[in-house]
Coordinates of C-alpha atoms and ligand atoms in Angstrom, one line a residue:
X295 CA -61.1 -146.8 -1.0
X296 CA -59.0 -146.0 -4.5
X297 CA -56.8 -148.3 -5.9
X298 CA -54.5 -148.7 -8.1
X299 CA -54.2 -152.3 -10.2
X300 CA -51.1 -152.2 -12.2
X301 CA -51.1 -155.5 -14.3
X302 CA -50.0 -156.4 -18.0
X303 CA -51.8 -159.6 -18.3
X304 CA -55.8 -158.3 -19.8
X305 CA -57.5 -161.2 -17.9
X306 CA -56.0 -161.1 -15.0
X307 CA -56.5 -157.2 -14.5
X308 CA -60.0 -157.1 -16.1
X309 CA -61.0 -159.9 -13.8
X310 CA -59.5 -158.0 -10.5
X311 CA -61.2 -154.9 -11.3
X312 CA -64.0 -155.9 -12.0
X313 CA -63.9 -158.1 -8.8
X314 CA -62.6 -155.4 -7.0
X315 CA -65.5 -152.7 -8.1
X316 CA -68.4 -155.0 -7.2
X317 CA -67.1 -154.9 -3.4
X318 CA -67.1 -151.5 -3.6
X319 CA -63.5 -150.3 -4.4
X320 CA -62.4 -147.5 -7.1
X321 CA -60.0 -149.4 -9.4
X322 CA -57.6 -147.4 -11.8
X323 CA -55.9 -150.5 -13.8
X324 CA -52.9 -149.2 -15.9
X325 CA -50.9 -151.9 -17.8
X326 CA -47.4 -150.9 -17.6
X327 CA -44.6 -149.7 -14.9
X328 CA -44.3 -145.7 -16.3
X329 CA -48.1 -145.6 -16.0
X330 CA -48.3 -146.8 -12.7
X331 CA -45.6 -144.4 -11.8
X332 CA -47.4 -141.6 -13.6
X333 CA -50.3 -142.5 -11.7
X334 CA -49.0 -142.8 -8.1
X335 CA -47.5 -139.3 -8.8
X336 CA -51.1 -137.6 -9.9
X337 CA -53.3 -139.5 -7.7
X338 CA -54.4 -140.5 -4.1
X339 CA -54.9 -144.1 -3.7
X340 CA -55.0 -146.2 -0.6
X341 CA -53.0 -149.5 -2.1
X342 CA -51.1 -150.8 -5.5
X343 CA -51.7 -154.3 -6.6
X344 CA -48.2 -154.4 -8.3
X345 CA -47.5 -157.2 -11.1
X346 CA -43.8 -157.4 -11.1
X347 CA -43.4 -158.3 -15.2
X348 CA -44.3 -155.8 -16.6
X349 CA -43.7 -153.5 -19.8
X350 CA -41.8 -150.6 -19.7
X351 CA -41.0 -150.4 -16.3
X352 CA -40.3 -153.3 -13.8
X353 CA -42.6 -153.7 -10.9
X354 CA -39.9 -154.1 -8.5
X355 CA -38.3 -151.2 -10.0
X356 CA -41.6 -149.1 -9.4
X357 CA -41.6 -150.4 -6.0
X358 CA -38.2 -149.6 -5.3
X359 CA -38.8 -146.3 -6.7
X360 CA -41.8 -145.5 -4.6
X361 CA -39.9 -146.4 -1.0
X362 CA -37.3 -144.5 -2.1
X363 CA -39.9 -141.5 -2.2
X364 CA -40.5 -142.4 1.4
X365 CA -44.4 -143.4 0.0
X366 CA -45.6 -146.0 2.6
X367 CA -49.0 -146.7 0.7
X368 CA -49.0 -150.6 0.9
X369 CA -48.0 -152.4 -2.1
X370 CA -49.4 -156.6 -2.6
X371 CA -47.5 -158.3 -5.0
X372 CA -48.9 -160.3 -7.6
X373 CA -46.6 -162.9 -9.1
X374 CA -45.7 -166.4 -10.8
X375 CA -45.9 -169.5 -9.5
X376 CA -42.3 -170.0 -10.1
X377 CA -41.1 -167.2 -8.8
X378 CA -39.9 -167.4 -5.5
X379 CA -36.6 -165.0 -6.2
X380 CA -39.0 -162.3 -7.3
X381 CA -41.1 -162.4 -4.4
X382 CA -38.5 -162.2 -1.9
X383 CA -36.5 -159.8 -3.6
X384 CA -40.2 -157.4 -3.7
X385 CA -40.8 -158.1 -0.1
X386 CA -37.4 -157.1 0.8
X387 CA -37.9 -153.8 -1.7
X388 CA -41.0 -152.9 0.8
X389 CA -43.9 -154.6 -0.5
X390 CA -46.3 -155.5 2.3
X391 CA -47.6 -158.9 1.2
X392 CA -48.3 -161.1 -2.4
X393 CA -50.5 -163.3 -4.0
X394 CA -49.4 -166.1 -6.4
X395 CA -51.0 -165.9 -9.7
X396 CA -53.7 -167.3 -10.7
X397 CA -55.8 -166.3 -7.5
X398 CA -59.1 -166.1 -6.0
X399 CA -60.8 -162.7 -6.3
X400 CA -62.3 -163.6 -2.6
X401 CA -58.4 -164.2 -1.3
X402 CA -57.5 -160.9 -3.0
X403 CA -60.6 -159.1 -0.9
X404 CA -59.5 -161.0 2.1
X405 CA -55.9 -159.6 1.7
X406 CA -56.3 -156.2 0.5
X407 CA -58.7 -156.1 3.7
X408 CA -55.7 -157.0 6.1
X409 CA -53.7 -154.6 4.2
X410 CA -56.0 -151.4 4.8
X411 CA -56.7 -152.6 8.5
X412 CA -52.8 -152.6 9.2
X413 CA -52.5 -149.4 7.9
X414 CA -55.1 -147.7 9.4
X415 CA -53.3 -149.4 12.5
X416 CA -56.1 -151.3 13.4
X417 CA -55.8 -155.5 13.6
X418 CA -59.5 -155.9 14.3
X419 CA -61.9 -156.7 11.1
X420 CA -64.4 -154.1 13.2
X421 CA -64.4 -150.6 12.5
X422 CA -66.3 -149.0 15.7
X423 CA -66.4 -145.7 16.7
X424 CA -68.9 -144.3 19.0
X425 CA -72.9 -145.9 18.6
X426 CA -71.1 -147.3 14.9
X427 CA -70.3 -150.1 13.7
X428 CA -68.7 -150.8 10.5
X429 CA -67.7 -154.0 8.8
X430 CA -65.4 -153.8 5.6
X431 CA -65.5 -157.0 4.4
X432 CA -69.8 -156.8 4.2
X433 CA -70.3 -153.7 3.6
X434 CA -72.5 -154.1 6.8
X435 CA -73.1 -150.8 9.2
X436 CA -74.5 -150.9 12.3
X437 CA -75.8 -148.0 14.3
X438 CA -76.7 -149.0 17.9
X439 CA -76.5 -152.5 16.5
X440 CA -79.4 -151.9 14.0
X441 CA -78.9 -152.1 10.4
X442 CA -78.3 -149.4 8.1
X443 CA -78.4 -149.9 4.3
X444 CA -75.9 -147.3 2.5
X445 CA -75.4 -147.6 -1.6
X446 CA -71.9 -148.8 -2.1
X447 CA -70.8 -145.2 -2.4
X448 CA -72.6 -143.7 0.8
X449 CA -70.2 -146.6 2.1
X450 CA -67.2 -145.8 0.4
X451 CA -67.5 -142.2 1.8
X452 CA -68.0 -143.2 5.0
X453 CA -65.4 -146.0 5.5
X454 CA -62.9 -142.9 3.9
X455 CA -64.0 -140.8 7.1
X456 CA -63.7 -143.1 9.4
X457 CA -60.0 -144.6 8.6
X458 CA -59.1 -140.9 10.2
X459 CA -61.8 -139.5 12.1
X460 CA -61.0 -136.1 13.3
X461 CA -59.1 -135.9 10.3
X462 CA -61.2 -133.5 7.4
X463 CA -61.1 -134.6 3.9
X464 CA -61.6 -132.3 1.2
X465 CA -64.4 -132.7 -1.4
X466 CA -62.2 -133.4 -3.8
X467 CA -60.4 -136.1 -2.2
X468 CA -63.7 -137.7 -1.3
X469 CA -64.4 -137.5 -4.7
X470 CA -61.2 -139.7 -5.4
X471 CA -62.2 -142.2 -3.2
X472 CA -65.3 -142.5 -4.7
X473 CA -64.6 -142.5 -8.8
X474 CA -62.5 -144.1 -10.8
X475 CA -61.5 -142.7 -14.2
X476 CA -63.8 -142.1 -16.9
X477 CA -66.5 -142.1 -14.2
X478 CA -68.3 -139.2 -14.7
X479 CA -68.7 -137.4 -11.4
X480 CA -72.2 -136.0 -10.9
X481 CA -71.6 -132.2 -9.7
X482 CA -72.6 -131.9 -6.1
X483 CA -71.9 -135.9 -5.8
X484 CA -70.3 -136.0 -2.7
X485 CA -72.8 -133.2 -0.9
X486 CA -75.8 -135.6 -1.9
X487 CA -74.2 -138.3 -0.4
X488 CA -73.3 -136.8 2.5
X489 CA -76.8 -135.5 2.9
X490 CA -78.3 -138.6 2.9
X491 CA -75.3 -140.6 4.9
X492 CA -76.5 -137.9 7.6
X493 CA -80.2 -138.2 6.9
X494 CA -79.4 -142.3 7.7
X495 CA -77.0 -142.1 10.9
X496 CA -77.5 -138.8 12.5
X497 CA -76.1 -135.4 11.5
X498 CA -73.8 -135.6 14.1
X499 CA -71.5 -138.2 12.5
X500 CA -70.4 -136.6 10.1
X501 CA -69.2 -132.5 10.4
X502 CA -68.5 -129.8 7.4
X503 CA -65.6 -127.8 7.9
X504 CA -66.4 -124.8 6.5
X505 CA -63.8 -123.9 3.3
X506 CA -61.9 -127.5 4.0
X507 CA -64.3 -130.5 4.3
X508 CA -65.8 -133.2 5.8
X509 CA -64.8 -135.1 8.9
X510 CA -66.3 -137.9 11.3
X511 CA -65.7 -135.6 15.2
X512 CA -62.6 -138.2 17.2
X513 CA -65.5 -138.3 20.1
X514 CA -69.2 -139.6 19.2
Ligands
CA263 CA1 -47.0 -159.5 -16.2

């Protein structure tokens, strides 16, 4: 899962991303409201954690620009203690939920978790489909109820296929999922993990589309 930190303060969005990137999420942090706009335009991401003071470019101005686009990626708000107006008036603007600065990395998990469940539709912290079963929140995978240890990546990819199975996803947009920026992408990155998510669960689980990409099949 990508996404996209947008926050002015250098503690605050060091400590979130690097928070964020040990359970196993891309992070791209920008500091400032035209970056984060510039960034939602160029890239794929599955949530914005939106400070609302920001440089540049308001966060509630960003958000009110992005529902205006008709985007419904969900936006958490991160604000001040003190500011209740600010929080209602981003709620009302289409944010989806917030957290009052400072907070606790394992709260933000916890809600960013709740976020991606809702909009994948789902209100159970399970992901099954067919013999799997896939827990977010531990990075756990079961396959027939036995263990199966994946690299945070292998599990990245394959909690990306399953939010839409069915549903191919290109090799460059698993690629997104997988690296943030800077992060030098190995050529054939995706294929190897692929190869080996197989080798682990079963070719079957996951399908090539020839010329398109991968998918998980809607019936396992
Ligand atoms: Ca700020």
């Amino acid at each position: 899962m990508r996404l996209l930190l947008v926050e002015d303060d250098p503690m605050i969005g060091k400590s979130a991303q690097k928070g964020l990137k040990q359970d196993g999420y891309t992070v791209d942090w920008v500091r400032d409201g035209q970056a984060a706009e510039l960034a939602l335009e160029n890239g794929v991401y599955d949530m914005v954690l939106l400070d609302l003071g920001l440089p540049r470019k308001a966060g509630l101005e960003v958000l009110a620009n992005l529902r205006r686009r008709k985007n419904r990626i969900p936006v958490l708000i991160l604000t001040a203690r003190d500011s209740v107006a600010d929080r209602v008036k981003g709620l009302d603007a289409g944010a989806d939920d917030y957290l009052v600065k400072p907070f606790d990395l394992d709260e933000l998990a916890a809600r960013i978790r709740a976020l991606l469940r809702r909009q994948a539709g789902r209100a159970e912290p399970i992901i099954e489909h067919g013999r799997l079963a896939v827990y977010p929140a531990t990075h756990e995978v079961l396959l027939d109820g036995v263990r199966v240890n994946l690299s945070a990546r292998e599990f990245s990819l394959l909690h990306a296929l399953l939010e839409r199975p069915g549903v191919p996803l290109s090799r460059v947009q698993l690629e997104e999922r997988i690296y943030g920026w800077g992060e030098e992408i190995e050529s054939n990155a995706v294929e190897v993990y692929i190869h080996s998510l197989r080798r682990k669960l079963g070719v079957e689980f996951i399908k090539n589309i020839r010329g398109v990409g991968y998918m998980v099949p809607k019936e396992l």
